[in-house]
Amino acid sequence: MVSIPYLDKADLGPLADAAASWKALPAKYEALQREFEQRVINHLKGHWEGEAADAAFVTMGKARTEYENAATEADRIGKLLLDAHGEFAASQKQLHALLDEARSDHYKVYDDGRVEDVDPRQDSPTASGTPGLAEERKKKLDSLVSRLTNVLAAATAADEAASAALERDGNGDSQGFNTSVYTTLDAVEADQAAALMNKKDRLSEAEITKLNLLLAANKDDPEFSRDFVKKTSADTVLNKYNELMSPPAGTTLSKAQLAQLKELKANLGTTIGTATTSDDKGAPDKDITRFQNDLLKAGQRDFNANPSESPYGLSGYQLTSSLMSEGKWDKEFLQDYGDALITAEKNGANAGQNPDAYWGYPRSLGSTNIGALDPMAGYMDALGHNPDASTEFLTSDATINGEKVDHLDYLLKDRHWPEGPGYTGDSGNPSGYNNLGHALESATSGRSYDDEGAAPVKHTPERAALMKEVVDTIGGDPSLASDSPRDAMRDSLGNMTAEYMADVQGAIANEQGTIKPFGADAHLDMGTLEPFISTVGRDPDAYVAITEASKANTAIWMQEVAKGDPSNLTAAMENVTYPGGVVAGFLSDSRNQAIFEEHSASDKDFNDAVATGDKWVGRGLGMAVGAATGTAAPIVGTIAGWAVEDIQAMVVEQVQKDTTDEAKGEAATKYAEGWNAVGKSSAASVREAIENSGRHMSKDDLNQLAGSVEQAAKSGHTAGATWNSSVNGR
């Protein structure tokens, strides 16, 4: 692989000069051709006849063709060198940016690609008291390593492709110059990758490494991906993928080899997904359409990598879904695939009520344990990465065997989800309900469920209506998310609640209309919203997401009131404070249920979740700012003179303090601590809002306002906790 020092210091000037020189050659060859015709051929015509003349003119005709071919090949080489220079320059620019980022963030990058955290804060006495610092630094380090690896992989693939293209028949053949080879590196690399996939025998370790390198470097490139699938086939891709993931019995793979196969799965899946979207912006490509149709047909047959060991293989659905869990895929193809998958289950064991038997024994994953036996798990993650597709699928239905099947009802209510890491492909989340949660997150938010850096997307009427349907369905029957394994959805449902926090608070109380939804209003109903939050809030991650988003929203609504000119400032502040208090009361009671009644979590679980996650503070602020200003605002700038970054820091501190206080003592004590905490934090927030708004207020008036706001928050907390307890029969 190309090294960091080599790419960092490489002088690409000579390559650019060579490309320019070759680019100029065709015109020179064409000029020579014209001169040859004028000064030799045309001069002799009419002045020379006979057999010798005929033979000579044939030879001169070939010479003229050679001039043309020379110009064509020079043009090809010029384009190839220019493409290579562009690839190398882009990789070098990306590397320089990453090295600058590493230095500014206090990471040391070694020549061999290792990255070390040299942030002096790590050794400071206060480091252990900074919640989330170590995890935040580890995430940044892992991201740097991943991006550095990708840049080097792209440069290496381009280097090897350029070398292969230039070496291929470099001197032409017996007929003269070569005029029918490569002009782009994409074409070279697509040929190389396709050749490896089409190989009849198993790939060697070196060939697996080569294939992984090519796919890693080009997985997001539409031209490469399109050429790659055109030069293979759906059956070939699934066959070779199954073969790679299912080595023969007795094969021992190292950790590094297993890690590479997992990378290959992700890179191959992303590449195929990119191919399916490669014609989205133009006329449909018949070859891509045929490939997609062939994938659908392949779902219905089995692929056995080791027939001498077992008569049972994996179905095309299982293999395709495994690949589909990565990357961006064509929206319409995902709709067709989902309907085909449900149809297969409906026609299978007990009309979808026993997918364990349909997808499980005697089928089994290969010795690598890469992939998943339940194809619906991979399909749900495909929807989770493709928001437009997930929204469309989960808000629609299909007619299967004459029966109308609502997609959401089938997945959330009717389908039995097999349990175990073999079915989901994830040892940390052995329930497919976790994957269903990913699809629901994507469908309601408009973002990939795992893209934490994505900007907020304004809620469309379709997404808001889906959120209401989910709240009404689960709030109407909390058992749908209460018991194991269904509780694996709770973290995603918590993120969805945080996503729609303005709608949540607005449903609780919004007499003066200050609280505004982020886009379309979900029109949530308190009758189902309360039991929904009560159930979801028992999960520590969901608890933290909802808490952070609620406090962030309240802080922004306070800013809006402070910068306005309400006729009754106290009433306006109480109005935007009370809903946050109610949410805190819901969650306080839910936390107690989880710890003392359900025994599904401990104080430590809740506190750890607070310490390691604060994404919903920033995201909640961004969405509330966007709702308040009418734009999808980034988390920068000021609100009523107060820097958003400062609001974020205040909210993070409040969340950490409030949850720590609430962790003390037994249930009654926890309730009192939570009640006091929400009051104090609300009072602190309103003081900051007034101070930063430029509004003049005497100390006595400010104290009186803060006291009123504190009581509003406490009243909300009491109402929320009481409501929660009564609904749950306590």
PDB file of C-alpha atoms in Angstrom, residues 595-688:
ATOM      1  CA  ILE A 595     -34.739   0.260  38.309  1.00  0.00           C
ATOM      2  CA  PHE A 596     -37.167  -0.814  41.030  1.00  0.00           C
ATOM      3  CA  GLU A 597     -39.939  -2.673  39.190  1.00  0.00           C
ATOM      4  CA  GLU A 598     -38.793  -3.864  35.798  1.00  0.00           C
ATOM      5  CA  HIS A 599     -35.165  -4.355  36.928  1.00  0.00           C
ATOM      6  CA  SER A 600     -34.119  -3.736  33.324  1.00  0.00           C
ATOM      7  CA  ALA A 601     -31.494  -1.118  34.217  1.00  0.00           C
ATOM      8  CA  SER A 602     -29.538   0.301  37.141  1.00  0.00           C
ATOM      9  CA  ASP A 603     -28.551   3.774  38.269  1.00  0.00           C
ATOM     10  CA  LYS A 604     -25.133   3.094  36.810  1.00  0.00           C
ATOM     11  CA  ASP A 605     -26.660   2.321  33.397  1.00  0.00           C
ATOM     12  CA  PHE A 606     -28.474   5.652  33.378  1.00  0.00           C
ATOM     13  CA  ASN A 607     -25.456   7.611  34.605  1.00  0.00           C
ATOM     14  CA  ASP A 608     -23.140   5.922  32.105  1.00  0.00           C
ATOM     15  CA  ALA A 609     -25.527   6.824  29.297  1.00  0.00           C
ATOM     16  CA  VAL A 610     -25.389  10.469  30.391  1.00  0.00           C
ATOM     17  CA  ALA A 611     -21.597  10.438  30.613  1.00  0.00           C
ATOM     18  CA  THR A 612     -21.039   9.021  27.135  1.00  0.00           C
ATOM     19  CA  GLY A 613     -23.694  10.740  25.071  1.00  0.00           C
ATOM     20  CA  ASP A 614     -24.623  14.369  24.496  1.00  0.00           C
ATOM     21  CA  LYS A 615     -25.543  14.328  20.795  1.00  0.00           C
ATOM     22  CA  TRP A 616     -29.153  15.265  21.427  1.00  0.00           C
ATOM     23  CA  VAL A 617     -28.230  18.501  23.178  1.00  0.00           C
ATOM     24  CA  GLY A 618     -26.618  19.881  20.044  1.00  0.00           C
ATOM     25  CA  ARG A 619     -29.115  18.269  17.687  1.00  0.00           C
ATOM     26  CA  GLY A 620     -32.075  19.406  19.803  1.00  0.00           C
ATOM     27  CA  LEU A 621     -30.760  22.964  19.881  1.00  0.00           C
ATOM     28  CA  GLY A 622     -30.245  22.940  16.112  1.00  0.00           C
ATOM     29  CA  MET A 623     -33.790  21.762  15.457  1.00  0.00           C
ATOM     30  CA  ALA A 624     -35.347  24.183  17.958  1.00  0.00           C
ATOM     31  CA  VAL A 625     -33.361  27.064  16.458  1.00  0.00           C
ATOM     32  CA  GLY A 626     -34.522  25.957  13.020  1.00  0.00           C
ATOM     33  CA  ALA A 627     -38.145  25.832  14.156  1.00  0.00           C
ATOM     34  CA  ALA A 628     -37.887  29.224  15.842  1.00  0.00           C
ATOM     35  CA  THR A 629     -36.231  30.930  12.870  1.00  0.00           C
ATOM     36  CA  GLY A 630     -38.008  29.022  10.105  1.00  0.00           C
ATOM     37  CA  THR A 631     -34.815  27.467   8.734  1.00  0.00           C
ATOM     38  CA  ALA A 632     -32.891  24.213   9.085  1.00  0.00           C
ATOM     39  CA  ALA A 633     -30.350  26.113  11.143  1.00  0.00           C
ATOM     40  CA  PRO A 634     -26.851  24.808  11.847  1.00  0.00           C
ATOM     41  CA  ILE A 635     -25.753  24.828  15.464  1.00  0.00           C
ATOM     42  CA  VAL A 636     -23.818  28.089  15.269  1.00  0.00           C
ATOM     43  CA  GLY A 637     -24.479  31.765  15.876  1.00  0.00           C
ATOM     44  CA  THR A 638     -26.472  33.447  18.598  1.00  0.00           C
ATOM     45  CA  ILE A 639     -30.010  33.447  19.934  1.00  0.00           C
ATOM     46  CA  ALA A 640     -30.969  36.661  21.674  1.00  0.00           C
ATOM     47  CA  GLY A 641     -27.288  37.500  22.036  1.00  0.00           C
ATOM     48  CA  TRP A 642     -26.380  34.148  23.569  1.00  0.00           C
ATOM     49  CA  ALA A 643     -23.958  31.911  21.695  1.00  0.00           C
ATOM     50  CA  VAL A 644     -25.575  28.571  20.887  1.00  0.00           C
ATOM     51  CA  GLU A 645     -22.365  26.821  21.960  1.00  0.00           C
ATOM     52  CA  ASP A 646     -22.814  28.346  25.430  1.00  0.00           C
ATOM     53  CA  ILE A 647     -26.419  27.165  25.613  1.00  0.00           C
ATOM     54  CA  GLN A 648     -25.214  23.692  24.655  1.00  0.00           C
ATOM     55  CA  ALA A 649     -22.601  23.674  27.415  1.00  0.00           C
ATOM     56  CA  MET A 650     -25.191  24.821  29.978  1.00  0.00           C
ATOM     57  CA  VAL A 651     -27.682  22.119  28.987  1.00  0.00           C
ATOM     58  CA  VAL A 652     -25.040  19.361  29.053  1.00  0.00           C
ATOM     59  CA  GLU A 653     -24.052  20.426  32.567  1.00  0.00           C
ATOM     60  CA  GLN A 654     -27.696  20.476  33.690  1.00  0.00           C
ATOM     61  CA  VAL A 655     -28.389  16.993  32.319  1.00  0.00           C
ATOM     62  CA  GLN A 656     -25.315  15.558  33.997  1.00  0.00           C
ATOM     63  CA  LYS A 657     -26.105  17.181  37.332  1.00  0.00           C
ATOM     64  CA  ASP A 658     -29.826  16.402  37.307  1.00  0.00           C
ATOM     65  CA  THR A 659     -29.376  12.712  36.550  1.00  0.00           C
ATOM     66  CA  THR A 660     -26.614  12.376  39.133  1.00  0.00           C
ATOM     67  CA  ASP A 661     -28.821  13.962  41.781  1.00  0.00           C
ATOM     68  CA  GLU A 662     -31.707  11.692  40.814  1.00  0.00           C
ATOM     69  CA  ALA A 663     -29.535   8.621  41.304  1.00  0.00           C
ATOM     70  CA  LYS A 664     -29.361   9.148  45.064  1.00  0.00           C
ATOM     71  CA  GLY A 665     -31.490   7.048  47.383  1.00  0.00           C
ATOM     72  CA  GLU A 666     -34.642   5.068  46.868  1.00  0.00           C
ATOM     73  CA  ALA A 667     -37.671   5.813  44.728  1.00  0.00           C
ATOM     74  CA  ALA A 668     -39.199   8.522  46.947  1.00  0.00           C
ATOM     75  CA  THR A 669     -35.883  10.294  47.319  1.00  0.00           C
ATOM     76  CA  LYS A 670     -35.265  10.045  43.590  1.00  0.00           C
ATOM     77  CA  TYR A 671     -38.595  11.691  42.877  1.00  0.00           C
ATOM     78  CA  ALA A 672     -37.783  14.600  45.218  1.00  0.00           C
ATOM     79  CA  GLU A 673     -34.326  15.022  43.725  1.00  0.00           C
ATOM     80  CA  GLY A 674     -35.713  15.026  40.207  1.00  0.00           C
ATOM     81  CA  TRP A 675     -38.406  17.497  41.196  1.00  0.00           C
ATOM     82  CA  ASN A 676     -35.863  19.885  42.717  1.00  0.00           C
ATOM     83  CA  ALA A 677     -33.389  19.429  39.869  1.00  0.00           C
ATOM     84  CA  VAL A 678     -35.813  20.336  37.085  1.00  0.00           C
ATOM     85  CA  GLY A 679     -36.889  23.422  39.040  1.00  0.00           C
ATOM     86  CA  LYS A 680     -33.352  24.622  39.652  1.00  0.00           C
ATOM     87  CA  SER A 681     -32.169  24.020  36.102  1.00  0.00           C
ATOM     88  CA  SER A 682     -35.200  25.838  34.679  1.00  0.00           C
ATOM     89  CA  ALA A 683     -34.568  28.798  36.977  1.00  0.00           C
ATOM     90  CA  ALA A 684     -30.913  28.882  35.897  1.00  0.00           C
ATOM     91  CA  SER A 685     -31.914  28.737  32.227  1.00  0.00           C
ATOM     92  CA  VAL A 686     -34.311  31.666  32.495  1.00  0.00           C
ATOM     93  CA  ARG A 687     -31.698  33.755  34.295  1.00  0.00           C
ATOM     94  CA  GLU A 688     -29.241  33.097  31.476  1.00  0.00           C
TER      95      GLU A 688
END
